[in-house]
Short mmCIF file of C-alpha atoms in Angstrom, two decimals:
data_model
loop_
_atom_site.label_atom_id
_atom_site.label_comp_id
_atom_site.label_asym_id
_atom_site.label_seq_id
_atom_site.Cartn_x
_atom_site.Cartn_y
_atom_site.Cartn_z
CA MET A 655 11.62 -198.46 159.05
CA HIS A 656 9.30 -198.12 156.06
CA ALA A 657 10.24 -196.18 152.97
CA LYS A 658 8.24 -193.03 153.69
CA ASP A 659 9.90 -192.58 157.09
CA ILE A 660 13.34 -193.16 155.58
CA LEU A 661 12.72 -190.53 152.91
CA ILE A 662 11.30 -187.98 155.36
CA GLY A 663 14.20 -188.56 157.76
CA ALA A 664 16.73 -188.05 155.00
CA LEU A 665 15.01 -184.87 153.82
CA GLU A 666 14.95 -183.50 157.37
CA THR A 667 18.70 -184.09 157.73
CA ILE A 668 19.51 -182.48 154.38
CA LEU A 669 17.29 -179.44 154.92
CA ALA A 670 18.49 -178.87 158.49
CA ARG A 671 21.93 -177.94 157.16
CA ASP A 672 20.35 -174.84 155.63
CA ASN A 673 18.15 -174.22 158.69
CA LEU A 674 15.10 -175.39 156.76
CA GLU A 675 12.26 -177.64 157.86
CA ILE A 676 9.87 -179.82 155.91
CA PRO A 677 6.64 -177.79 155.47
CA GLN A 678 3.59 -179.12 157.28
CA LYS A 679 1.60 -179.46 154.06
CA HIS A 680 4.20 -181.61 152.34
CA VAL A 681 3.11 -184.82 150.63
CA VAL A 682 5.04 -188.06 150.25
CA ASN A 683 3.15 -190.65 148.24
CA PRO A 684 3.78 -193.29 145.58
CA PRO A 685 3.46 -191.80 142.07
CA LYS A 686 0.49 -192.98 140.03
CA ASP A 687 2.83 -194.68 137.58
CA THR A 688 5.47 -196.90 139.24
CA ARG A 689 7.81 -196.20 136.32
CA PHE A 690 8.47 -192.83 137.94
CA GLY A 691 9.74 -194.33 141.18
CA ASP A 692 8.61 -195.64 144.51
CA LEU A 693 7.80 -192.32 146.21
CA SER A 694 7.34 -188.72 145.17
CA THR A 695 7.44 -185.56 147.29
CA ASN A 696 6.45 -181.92 146.69
CA VAL A 697 8.84 -180.51 149.32
CA ALA A 698 10.85 -178.51 146.76
CA MET A 699 7.76 -176.72 145.45
CA LEU A 700 6.73 -175.72 148.96
CA LEU A 701 10.21 -174.42 149.84
CA ALA A 702 10.95 -172.64 146.56
CA LYS A 703 9.68 -169.24 147.65
CA GLN A 704 11.44 -169.42 151.03
CA THR A 705 14.78 -170.37 149.43
CA GLY A 706 14.44 -168.11 146.40
CA LYS A 707 15.18 -171.03 144.09
CA ASN A 708 13.42 -172.47 141.09
CA PRO A 709 11.33 -175.40 142.43
CA ARG A 710 12.56 -177.87 139.81
CA ALA A 711 16.18 -176.87 140.42
CA LEU A 712 15.67 -177.28 144.15
CA ALA A 713 14.08 -180.69 143.55
CA GLN A 714 17.15 -181.73 141.58
CA GLU A 715 19.45 -180.57 144.40
CA LEU A 716 17.44 -182.63 146.89
CA ALA A 717 17.49 -185.62 144.54
CA GLU A 718 21.26 -185.56 144.25
CA ALA A 719 21.69 -185.20 148.02
CA LEU A 720 19.32 -188.10 148.69
CA VAL A 721 21.23 -190.46 146.39
CA ARG A 722 24.53 -189.33 147.83
CA GLU A 723 23.61 -189.66 151.49
CA CYS A 724 20.88 -192.31 151.83
CA PRO A 725 22.14 -195.85 151.17
CA ASP A 726 18.59 -197.23 150.73
CA ILE A 727 17.88 -194.89 147.79
CA ALA A 728 19.09 -196.08 144.40
CA SER A 729 18.07 -193.07 142.33
CA ALA A 730 16.17 -189.80 142.53
CA GLU A 731 15.29 -187.11 140.02
CA ALA A 732 13.35 -183.91 139.58
CA ALA A 733 10.08 -184.18 137.70
CA GLY A 734 7.32 -181.91 136.47
CA PRO A 735 7.12 -178.48 138.11
CA GLY A 736 9.25 -179.53 141.07
CA PHE A 737 8.44 -182.99 142.30
CA CYS A 738 11.25 -185.20 143.53
CA ASN A 739 10.79 -188.84 142.52
CA VAL A 740 12.71 -191.44 144.50
CA THR A 741 13.48 -195.07 143.75
CA PHE A 742 14.73 -197.37 146.51
CA ARG A 743 17.28 -200.06 145.81
CA PRO A 744 15.83 -203.54 145.14
CA GLY A 745 17.58 -204.89 148.23
CA TYR A 746 15.58 -202.52 150.44
CA TRP A 747 12.30 -204.02 149.28
CA GLN A 748 13.67 -207.55 149.39
CA ASP A 749 14.81 -207.06 152.99
CA ILE A 750 11.17 -206.68 154.03
CA VAL A 751 10.82 -210.45 153.64
CA LYS A 752 13.46 -211.00 156.34
CA ARG A 753 11.83 -208.44 158.61
CA ILE A 754 8.46 -210.15 158.33
CA GLU A 755 9.99 -213.57 158.92
CA LYS A 756 11.72 -212.28 162.05
CA ALA A 757 8.70 -210.41 163.48
CA GLY A 758 6.04 -212.97 162.57
CA PRO A 759 2.69 -212.11 164.23
CA ASP A 760 4.21 -208.87 165.55
CA PHE A 761 5.04 -207.45 162.14
CA GLY A 762 3.43 -204.04 161.88
CA HIS A 763 3.33 -203.55 165.63
CA SER A 764 4.79 -200.39 167.13
CA SER A 765 5.15 -198.62 170.48
CA LYS A 766 3.52 -195.34 169.41
CA GLY A 767 0.94 -195.60 172.17
CA ALA A 768 3.31 -196.87 174.86
CA ASP A 769 2.60 -195.71 178.40
CA SER A 770 -0.83 -194.41 177.37
CA SER A 771 -4.20 -196.00 178.00
CA VAL A 772 -7.42 -195.88 176.02
CA LEU A 773 -10.91 -197.12 176.88
CA VAL A 774 -12.97 -198.32 173.93
CA GLU A 775 -16.66 -198.45 174.83
CA TYR A 776 -18.76 -200.14 172.19
CA VAL A 777 -22.12 -201.76 171.47
CA SER A 778 -23.69 -200.68 174.81
CA ALA A 779 -27.14 -201.59 173.49
CA ASN A 780 -29.97 -201.36 175.99
CA PRO A 781 -30.70 -204.88 177.30
CA THR A 782 -34.27 -204.72 176.05
CA GLY A 783 -33.89 -207.20 173.21
CA PRO A 784 -31.37 -209.32 171.28
CA LEU A 785 -28.56 -207.66 169.36
CA HIS A 786 -29.60 -206.90 165.80
CA VAL A 787 -27.50 -206.64 162.65
CA GLY A 788 -26.81 -202.93 163.26
CA HIS A 789 -25.32 -203.74 166.67
CA GLY A 790 -23.16 -206.31 164.89
CA ARG A 791 -21.49 -203.63 162.80
CA GLY A 792 -20.69 -201.62 165.93
CA ALA A 793 -19.44 -204.75 167.68
CA ALA A 794 -17.06 -205.69 164.85
CA TYR A 795 -15.84 -202.10 164.63
CA GLY A 796 -15.21 -201.61 168.36
CA ASP A 797 -13.42 -204.91 168.80
CA SER A 798 -11.24 -204.34 165.73
CA VAL A 799 -10.33 -200.81 166.86
CA ALA A 800 -9.23 -202.25 170.21
CA ARG A 801 -7.06 -204.85 168.46
CA ILE A 802 -5.50 -202.24 166.16
CA LEU A 803 -4.72 -199.85 169.02
CA ARG A 804 -3.10 -202.68 171.01
CA SER A 805 -0.89 -203.42 168.00
CA GLN A 806 0.40 -199.84 168.24
CA GLY A 807 1.31 -200.10 171.91
CA TRP A 808 -1.79 -198.68 173.57
CA LYS A 809 -3.01 -200.19 176.83
CA VAL A 810 -6.58 -200.85 175.79
CA GLY A 811 -9.60 -201.36 178.02
CA THR A 812 -12.89 -202.53 176.51
CA GLU A 813 -16.26 -201.80 178.04
CA TYR A 814 -20.02 -202.14 177.56
CA TYR A 815 -22.18 -199.47 179.21
CA LEU A 816 -25.20 -201.26 180.57
CA ASN A 817 -28.30 -199.05 180.63
CA ASP A 818 -30.00 -200.99 183.42
CA ALA A 819 -32.11 -198.09 184.70
CA GLY A 820 -34.67 -195.67 183.33
CA LEU A 821 -37.84 -195.72 181.26
CA GLN A 822 -36.77 -198.29 178.69
CA MET A 823 -36.11 -200.89 181.36
CA ARG A 824 -39.49 -200.16 182.95
CA THR A 825 -41.06 -200.59 179.52
CA LEU A 826 -39.34 -203.95 179.18
CA GLY A 827 -40.76 -205.09 182.50
CA LEU A 828 -44.24 -203.89 181.57
CA SER A 829 -44.03 -205.60 178.15
CA ILE A 830 -43.21 -208.96 179.73
CA LEU A 831 -45.91 -208.58 182.40
CA LEU A 832 -48.61 -207.76 179.85
CA ARG A 833 -47.65 -210.75 177.70
CA ALA A 834 -47.75 -212.95 180.80
CA ARG A 835 -51.32 -211.78 181.39
CA GLU A 836 -52.23 -212.60 177.79
CA LEU A 837 -50.77 -216.09 178.17
CA ALA A 838 -52.95 -216.53 181.25
CA GLY A 839 -56.02 -215.69 179.18
CA GLN A 840 -56.52 -212.22 180.62
CA GLU A 841 -57.81 -209.51 178.29
CA THR A 842 -54.96 -207.03 177.97
CA ASP A 843 -54.37 -203.76 176.19
CA PHE A 844 -50.82 -203.93 174.79
CA PRO A 845 -49.54 -200.38 174.07
CA LYS A 846 -47.66 -199.67 170.83
CA ASP A 847 -44.67 -198.31 172.74
CA CYS A 848 -44.11 -201.68 174.43
CA TYR A 849 -41.66 -204.18 172.93
CA GLN A 850 -43.42 -206.33 170.34
CA GLY A 851 -40.98 -209.13 169.48
CA ASP A 852 -41.66 -212.82 169.97
CA TYR A 853 -38.80 -212.89 172.46
CA ILE A 854 -41.05 -210.97 174.89
CA VAL A 855 -43.62 -213.77 174.73
CA ASP A 856 -40.88 -216.33 175.37
CA LEU A 857 -39.66 -214.37 178.41
CA ALA A 858 -43.21 -214.07 179.72
CA ARG A 859 -43.69 -217.82 179.38
CA GLU A 860 -40.42 -218.52 181.21
CA ILE A 861 -41.03 -216.19 184.15
CA THR A 862 -44.57 -217.48 184.78
CA THR A 863 -43.06 -220.95 185.05
CA LEU A 864 -40.38 -219.76 187.47
CA VAL A 865 -42.73 -217.48 189.45
CA PRO A 866 -46.15 -219.16 189.36
CA ASP A 867 -47.78 -216.48 191.52
CA LEU A 868 -46.44 -213.60 189.41
CA LEU A 869 -49.87 -212.34 188.37
CA GLU A 870 -51.13 -212.41 191.94
CA LYS A 871 -48.48 -209.93 193.08
CA PRO A 872 -49.09 -206.17 193.22
CA GLU A 873 -48.55 -204.67 189.77
CA GLU A 874 -45.42 -202.69 190.60
CA GLU A 875 -43.81 -205.71 192.28
CA ALA A 876 -44.75 -207.98 189.37
CA ARG A 877 -43.39 -205.47 186.86
CA ALA A 878 -40.11 -205.22 188.81
CA HIS A 879 -39.80 -209.03 188.77
CA CYS A 880 -40.34 -209.05 185.01
CA GLN A 881 -37.85 -206.22 184.48
CA GLU A 882 -35.06 -207.90 186.42
CA PHE A 883 -35.71 -211.31 184.89
CA GLY A 884 -35.91 -209.90 181.38
CA MET A 885 -32.71 -207.90 181.75
CA VAL A 886 -30.73 -210.85 183.10
CA GLU A 887 -31.94 -213.18 180.35
CA ILE A 888 -31.44 -210.69 177.54
CA LEU A 889 -28.02 -209.65 178.82
CA GLY A 890 -26.99 -213.29 178.97
CA GLY A 891 -27.94 -213.66 175.32
CA ILE A 892 -26.06 -210.48 174.41
CA LYS A 893 -22.91 -211.70 176.13
CA SER A 894 -23.19 -215.07 174.39
CA ASP A 895 -23.67 -213.43 170.98
CA LEU A 896 -20.67 -211.14 171.49
CA ALA A 897 -18.44 -214.01 172.59
CA LYS A 898 -19.39 -216.02 169.50
CA PHE A 899 -18.69 -212.92 167.42
CA HIS A 900 -15.10 -212.80 168.76
CA CYS A 901 -15.74 -209.60 170.75
CA GLU A 902 -14.14 -208.88 174.09
CA HIS A 903 -15.64 -206.67 176.80
CA GLN A 904 -13.50 -206.59 179.91
CA LEU A 905 -16.26 -204.86 181.88
CA PHE A 906 -20.03 -204.49 181.70
CA PHE A 907 -20.49 -201.18 183.50
CA SER A 908 -23.83 -200.71 185.24
CA GLU A 909 -25.65 -197.38 184.95
CA LYS A 910 -27.22 -198.06 188.35
CA SER A 911 -23.78 -198.22 189.94
CA LEU A 912 -23.12 -194.60 189.05
CA VAL A 913 -25.58 -193.40 191.67
CA ASP A 914 -24.73 -196.11 194.20
CA SER A 915 -20.98 -195.40 194.01
CA GLY A 916 -21.34 -191.62 194.22
CA ALA A 917 -20.04 -191.13 190.67
CA VAL A 918 -22.94 -188.84 189.79
CA SER A 919 -22.30 -186.66 192.82
CA ARG A 920 -18.60 -186.42 191.97
CA ALA A 921 -19.34 -185.37 188.41
CA PHE A 922 -21.82 -182.75 189.58
CA ALA A 923 -19.24 -181.45 192.07
CA ALA A 924 -16.74 -181.03 189.21
CA LEU A 925 -19.29 -179.05 187.21
CA ASP A 926 -20.25 -176.97 190.27
CA LYS A 927 -16.61 -176.16 191.02
CA ALA A 928 -16.13 -174.84 187.50
CA GLY A 929 -19.27 -172.69 187.84
CA HIS A 930 -21.23 -174.29 185.02
CA THR A 931 -24.43 -175.31 186.87
CA PHE A 932 -27.49 -173.49 188.16
CA TYR A 933 -30.98 -174.14 189.54
CA LYS A 934 -34.19 -173.07 187.80
CA ASP A 935 -37.81 -174.12 188.31
CA GLY A 936 -36.75 -176.66 190.90
CA ALA A 937 -34.42 -178.44 188.45
CA TYR A 938 -30.60 -178.64 188.32
CA TRP A 939 -29.13 -177.40 185.04
CA PHE A 940 -25.83 -177.53 183.13
CA ARG A 941 -25.04 -174.30 181.26
CA THR A 942 -24.07 -175.93 177.96
CA THR A 943 -24.72 -172.68 176.06
CA ALA A 944 -21.35 -171.53 177.40
CA PHE A 945 -19.83 -174.23 175.16
CA GLY A 946 -21.81 -173.50 172.01
CA ASP A 947 -24.96 -175.54 172.66
CA ASP A 948 -28.23 -174.02 171.46
CA ARG A 949 -29.80 -174.32 174.93
CA ASP A 950 -28.91 -175.31 178.47
CA ARG A 951 -29.60 -178.89 179.61
CA VAL A 952 -31.35 -180.33 182.65
CA LEU A 953 -29.35 -182.82 184.72
CA ARG A 954 -31.77 -183.44 187.59
CA LYS A 955 -35.47 -182.85 187.07
CA SER A 956 -37.69 -181.07 189.57
CA ASP A 957 -39.02 -184.46 190.76
CA GLY A 958 -35.46 -185.50 191.67
CA SER A 959 -34.95 -187.97 188.82
CA LEU A 960 -31.79 -187.86 186.73
CA THR A 961 -31.72 -187.31 182.98
CA TYR A 962 -29.82 -189.64 180.65
CA PHE A 963 -27.38 -186.81 180.04
CA ALA A 964 -26.60 -186.63 183.77
CA THR A 965 -25.65 -190.29 184.02
CA ASP A 966 -23.70 -190.11 180.77
CA ILE A 967 -21.69 -187.20 182.15
CA ALA A 968 -21.04 -189.13 185.36
CA TYR A 969 -19.98 -192.20 183.37
CA HIS A 970 -17.40 -190.28 181.33
CA HIS A 971 -16.13 -188.48 184.43
CA ASP A 972 -15.70 -191.90 186.04
CA LYS A 973 -13.75 -193.17 183.02
CA PHE A 974 -11.20 -190.39 183.37
CA GLU A 975 -11.08 -190.88 187.14
CA ARG A 976 -10.10 -194.50 186.54
CA GLY A 977 -6.95 -193.23 184.84
CA TYR A 978 -7.67 -193.54 181.13
CA ASP A 979 -5.82 -191.03 178.96
CA TRP A 980 -8.14 -191.32 175.96
CA LEU A 981 -11.79 -192.27 175.60
CA VAL A 982 -13.18 -193.78 172.39
CA ASP A 983 -16.94 -194.25 172.22
CA VAL A 984 -18.73 -196.16 169.46
CA TRP A 985 -22.24 -194.76 168.95
CA GLY A 986 -25.05 -195.13 166.48
CA ALA A 987 -25.19 -192.42 163.82
CA ASP A 988 -28.43 -191.05 165.28
CA HIS A 989 -26.39 -189.80 168.28
CA HIS A 990 -24.41 -187.35 166.13
CA GLY A 991 -25.93 -184.30 167.80
CA TYR A 992 -25.00 -185.62 171.22
CA ILE A 993 -21.24 -185.40 170.59
CA PRO A 994 -20.77 -181.62 171.07
CA ARG A 995 -22.84 -181.78 174.26
CA MET A 996 -20.66 -184.51 175.74
CA ARG A 997 -17.51 -182.69 174.69
CA ALA A 998 -18.83 -179.62 176.50
CA ALA A 999 -19.38 -181.65 179.67
CA ILE A 1000 -15.88 -183.13 179.53
CA GLU A 1001 -14.34 -179.70 179.04
CA ALA A 1002 -16.49 -178.21 181.81
CA MET A 1003 -15.23 -180.85 184.24
CA GLY A 1004 -11.64 -179.77 183.57
CA ARG A 1005 -10.72 -182.54 181.16
CA ASN A 1006 -9.21 -182.26 177.68
CA ALA A 1007 -12.07 -182.67 175.20
CA ASP A 1008 -9.50 -183.64 172.55
CA LYS A 1009 -9.00 -186.86 174.52
CA PHE A 1010 -12.58 -187.88 173.75
CA ASP A 1011 -13.47 -189.35 170.35
CA VAL A 1012 -16.69 -190.79 169.04
CA ALA A 1013 -16.95 -193.16 166.10
CA LEU A 1014 -20.40 -193.16 164.52
CA ILE A 1015 -21.83 -196.38 163.10
CA GLN A 1016 -24.18 -195.91 160.19
CA LEU A 1017 -27.09 -198.17 159.36
CA VAL A 1018 -26.75 -201.57 157.73
CA ASN A 1019 -28.98 -202.22 154.74
CA LEU A 1020 -29.48 -205.96 154.86
CA LEU A 1021 -30.18 -207.38 151.41
CA ARG A 1022 -31.61 -210.73 150.37
CA ASP A 1023 -32.16 -211.44 146.67
CA ASN A 1024 -31.53 -207.73 146.00
CA ASN A 1025 -34.41 -206.77 148.29
CA GLN A 1026 -33.88 -204.83 151.50
CA VAL A 1027 -34.91 -206.60 154.69
CA SER A 1028 -36.99 -204.22 156.82
CA MET A 1029 -36.05 -203.99 160.49
CA SER A 1030 -37.62 -202.40 163.57
CA THR A 1031 -36.53 -203.34 167.09
CA ARG A 1032 -39.69 -202.01 168.71
CA ALA A 1033 -41.98 -203.77 166.22
CA GLY A 1034 -40.01 -207.00 166.54
CA THR A 1035 -39.24 -207.29 162.82
CA PHE A 1036 -35.47 -206.99 163.16
CA VAL A 1037 -32.89 -209.55 162.06
CA THR A 1038 -30.69 -210.53 164.99
CA LEU A 1039 -26.93 -210.70 164.93
CA GLU A 1040 -27.26 -214.37 165.83
CA ASP A 1041 -29.42 -214.93 162.71
CA VAL A 1042 -26.82 -213.34 160.46
CA VAL A 1043 -23.90 -215.22 162.04
CA ASN A 1044 -25.75 -218.52 161.78
CA GLU A 1045 -26.42 -217.87 158.11
CA VAL A 1046 -23.13 -216.46 156.83
CA GLY A 1047 -20.61 -217.19 159.61
CA VAL A 1048 -18.56 -214.97 161.88
CA ASP A 1049 -15.76 -214.36 159.38
CA ALA A 1050 -17.98 -213.16 156.55
CA ALA A 1051 -20.10 -211.03 158.85
CA ARG A 1052 -17.15 -209.28 160.48
CA PHE A 1053 -15.29 -208.71 157.21
CA MET A 1054 -18.39 -207.30 155.55
CA PHE A 1055 -19.12 -205.01 158.50
CA LEU A 1056 -15.54 -203.72 158.36
CA SER A 1057 -15.35 -203.27 154.60
CA ARG A 1058 -16.44 -199.64 154.61
CA LYS A 1059 -15.90 -196.52 156.70
CA SER A 1060 -18.04 -196.84 159.81
CA ASP A 1061 -20.02 -193.63 159.25
CA SER A 1062 -21.02 -194.65 155.71
CA PRO A 1063 -24.15 -196.74 155.11
CA LEU A 1064 -23.38 -200.38 154.38
CA ASP A 1065 -25.20 -202.72 152.02
CA PHE A 1066 -24.83 -206.24 153.41
CA ASP A 1067 -25.65 -208.85 150.77
CA LEU A 1068 -26.46 -212.09 152.57
CA GLU A 1069 -26.20 -214.21 149.44
CA LEU A 1070 -22.82 -212.74 148.47
CA ALA A 1071 -21.49 -213.30 152.00
CA LYS A 1072 -22.27 -217.02 151.67
CA GLU A 1073 -20.69 -217.50 148.25
CA ARG A 1074 -17.51 -219.51 147.99
CA SER A 1075 -16.30 -217.46 145.06
CA MET A 1076 -13.83 -214.71 144.24
CA GLU A 1077 -16.75 -212.25 144.26
CA ASN A 1078 -17.02 -212.66 148.03
CA PRO A 1079 -14.36 -210.34 149.52
CA VAL A 1080 -13.70 -212.37 152.67
CA TYR A 1081 -13.42 -215.60 150.66
CA TYR A 1082 -11.09 -213.78 148.26
CA VAL A 1083 -8.70 -212.80 151.05
CA GLN A 1084 -8.93 -216.06 153.01
CA TYR A 1085 -8.36 -218.07 149.85
CA ALA A 1086 -5.12 -216.16 149.24
CA HIS A 1087 -3.90 -217.27 152.67
CA ALA A 1088 -5.05 -220.86 152.15
CA ARG A 1089 -3.42 -220.93 148.71
CA ILE A 1090 -0.08 -219.95 150.24
CA GLN A 1091 -0.37 -222.59 152.96
CA ALA A 1092 -1.11 -225.23 150.33
CA LEU A 1093 1.98 -224.08 148.46
CA MET A 1094 4.10 -224.47 151.58
CA ARG A 1095 2.76 -227.97 152.14
CA ARG A 1096 3.63 -228.96 148.54
CA ALA A 1097 7.14 -227.57 148.97
CA LYS A 1098 7.62 -229.57 152.13
CA GLU A 1099 6.33 -232.74 150.47
CA ARG A 1100 8.96 -232.25 147.75
CA GLY A 1101 11.70 -232.03 150.33
CA ILE A 1102 12.36 -228.31 149.92
CA GLU A 1103 13.98 -226.98 153.08
CA LEU A 1104 11.78 -224.17 154.37
CA ALA A 1105 14.21 -222.66 156.86
CA ASP A 1106 16.76 -221.00 154.56
CA PHE A 1107 14.56 -218.77 152.46
CA SER A 1108 15.84 -215.33 153.11
CA SER A 1109 19.55 -214.93 152.41
CA PRO A 1110 20.31 -211.83 150.30
CA GLU A 1111 21.52 -214.02 147.46
CA ILE A 1112 18.21 -215.84 147.31
CA LEU A 1113 16.02 -212.76 147.73
CA ALA A 1114 17.90 -211.03 144.91
CA ARG A 1115 16.07 -213.42 142.57
CA LEU A 1116 12.84 -211.49 143.26
CA ASP A 1117 13.41 -209.34 140.20
CA THR A 1118 10.17 -209.29 138.20
CA LEU A 1119 7.66 -206.44 138.19
CA GLU A 1120 5.19 -208.71 139.98
CA ASP A 1121 7.77 -209.51 142.66
CA GLN A 1122 8.34 -205.81 143.21
CA ALA A 1123 4.61 -205.09 143.38
CA LEU A 1124 4.11 -207.70 146.11
CA LEU A 1125 7.18 -206.50 148.02
CA ARG A 1126 5.99 -202.90 147.95
CA GLN A 1127 2.52 -203.91 149.10
CA ILE A 1128 3.67 -205.92 152.11
CA ALA A 1129 6.07 -203.10 153.00
CA LEU A 1130 3.07 -200.72 153.14
CA TYR A 1131 1.45 -202.78 155.91
CA GLU A 1132 3.24 -200.96 158.74
CA GLU A 1133 2.26 -197.50 157.54
CA MET A 1134 -1.31 -198.61 156.80
CA LEU A 1135 -1.66 -200.04 160.29
CA ALA A 1136 -0.32 -196.90 161.96
CA ASN A 1137 -2.82 -194.85 159.94
CA ALA A 1138 -5.66 -197.21 160.87
CA ALA A 1139 -4.88 -196.64 164.55
CA ARG A 1140 -4.58 -192.88 164.08
CA ASP A 1141 -7.90 -192.62 162.23
CA LEU A 1142 -9.72 -195.41 164.12
CA ALA A 1143 -10.33 -196.98 160.73
CA PRO A 1144 -10.45 -200.80 160.51
CA HIS A 1145 -11.64 -200.51 156.91
CA TYR A 1146 -8.08 -199.50 156.01
CA VAL A 1147 -7.06 -203.04 156.96
CA SER A 1148 -9.80 -204.79 154.98
CA ASN A 1149 -9.15 -202.65 151.90
CA TYR A 1150 -5.41 -203.28 152.18
CA LEU A 1151 -5.94 -207.04 152.45
CA ARG A 1152 -8.12 -207.10 149.35
CA GLU A 1153 -5.41 -205.29 147.39
CA LEU A 1154 -2.73 -207.66 148.68
CA ALA A 1155 -4.86 -210.71 147.88
CA ALA A 1156 -5.45 -209.39 144.36
CA LEU A 1157 -1.69 -209.06 143.79
CA LEU A 1158 -1.10 -212.55 145.19
CA HIS A 1159 -3.76 -214.19 143.00
CA SER A 1160 -2.42 -212.36 139.94
CA TYR A 1161 1.15 -213.38 140.81
CA TYR A 1162 0.11 -216.99 141.31
CA ALA A 1163 -1.60 -217.05 137.90
CA LYS A 1164 1.40 -215.58 136.08
CA HIS A 1165 4.38 -217.19 137.82
CA GLN A 1166 5.18 -220.78 138.69
CA ILE A 1167 6.39 -220.81 142.29
CA ILE A 1168 8.12 -224.18 142.56
CA LEU A 1169 10.61 -224.45 139.71
CA PRO A 1170 12.43 -227.83 139.65
CA GLU A 1171 15.12 -226.38 137.38
CA ASP A 1172 15.83 -223.26 139.50
CA GLN A 1173 16.20 -223.90 143.23
CA GLN A 1174 17.17 -220.37 144.21
CA LYS A 1175 14.24 -218.73 142.44
CA THR A 1176 11.97 -221.35 143.99
CA LEU A 1177 13.23 -220.48 147.44
CA ALA A 1178 12.91 -216.76 146.74
CA ARG A 1179 9.30 -217.09 145.61
CA LEU A 1180 8.46 -219.32 148.53
CA ALA A 1181 9.99 -216.75 150.87
CA LEU A 1182 7.92 -214.00 149.32
CA SER A 1183 4.78 -216.12 149.45
CA ARG A 1184 5.33 -216.96 153.10
CA ALA A 1185 5.80 -213.27 153.92
CA VAL A 1186 2.57 -212.40 152.12
CA GLY A 1187 0.80 -215.16 154.05
CA GLN A 1188 2.09 -213.80 157.36
CA VAL A 1189 0.86 -210.29 156.56
CA ILE A 1190 -2.58 -211.59 155.56
CA ASN A 1191 -2.71 -213.60 158.79
CA ASN A 1192 -1.77 -210.55 160.85
CA GLY A 1193 -4.31 -208.33 159.14
CA LEU A 1194 -7.17 -210.83 159.42
CA PHE A 1195 -6.48 -211.20 163.14
CA LEU A 1196 -6.95 -207.45 163.59
CA LEU A 1197 -10.35 -207.78 161.91
CA GLY A 1198 -11.27 -210.72 164.12
CA VAL A 1199 -11.36 -213.01 161.08
CA ASP A 1200 -9.74 -216.45 160.85
CA ALA A 1201 -6.89 -217.19 158.43
CA PRO A 1202 -7.66 -220.76 157.25
CA GLU A 1203 -4.95 -223.23 156.33
CA GLN A 1204 -7.11 -224.75 153.62
CA MET A 1205 -10.43 -224.06 151.91
#
């Protein structure tokens, strides 16, 4: 159990004797200056009025009770207007090394999400072109969220919603057909709203080789051939790119299948039953104004065709029907206005809208030599995910994508991502892990037995300020990871790892690890180093980034 939980548990026990509870707005955090303790709480200030006591006096009462009754707490004292500062015994922090050694790759894991299932749907880019760098950020985010939720006990499904129907797919087919005509020497008017990239020309060249009589077929039949061929080829490339990018999608869910399977009809029936639909001007409408929308929305047009909103509603209804308790969607930031509408649909179908969350992925500003690289999918001037991965590698790309909150714009410096220097954040963290592994190899070469690191007598030698700083940081990993799952925030992990790597590099520069004249301190520092290495390894895995043995 990490320190914050121990402190809160002890406070709950002490306060319960006087029929008091910890106020909801209480705070338990490390003080800004570690000289004042390991944790500080404002509980006494919040309870002062209720108890009729001076807040500082109440803080002192709590401090004395904590020391008296909690064996992990070495000292506690009132401070300021009524804070209670708590210091844990050194052995508590040193014990974290044994816990990490015992848990190994599972350190930080919990069962908070046990018996509950979540479906993470991410990327879901229309198969009208290769994945670009913006899709890469969403891919890294969605995959990392799935990994983090699994670490907290959730049963996680991962899915890609395949928009294989509608106008954009027809436009893809037309784009390929028109380029095929150009390649055949036919004069062709190529509309601006068609897809412009060179990949369209390549697809046109391939399909005319496979279907020599393509241009002799009726236009609608030829376009359909091009659409199907283009989708299959592009989707194959998308799947290949995602696999290389360490992303897992258990299912590619077809939009077409929603109609074929009756999912659309079932969703409409749920809306009808709740009384939230009506007909007007020959169209079928959803009364979203009843849920705060500025206007009602069409689901089926007067010509019988379905809107995108209709199939999206059916898709989310189907997700819940498959038994998922919680839905997490990863969308581009331009879909922000769509969230309340989808929440309204989920609520209207009798589901709990609180069990639906959307993570928005902001744009990536790709930089080269301090100049922004312009990108437009339609114009064909985008930089593909494959291009970025080939240039900087999977590890650097994923770490960079996950270095900031997903709904904040991200500047991605291609040159920095390639640097093998401490300025490159992924190199900085990976080098910390490699440095520890090199240390372990040197210890083994010198005949130092690596198995007996963590007896209390040995760990007691971790007594410097730098030892304590590293111990506190690795102890924070469990809480950080729980918070990352709660907030769907992989950047918590990357930020944490950078802080841990900084402490490790500073420690390594200040302290000699292998001390020929002091075997016990050597073993203690090796034990601490190995624990730090395990935590870095665990955190990098959750980001989908390798932890190299040497660099």
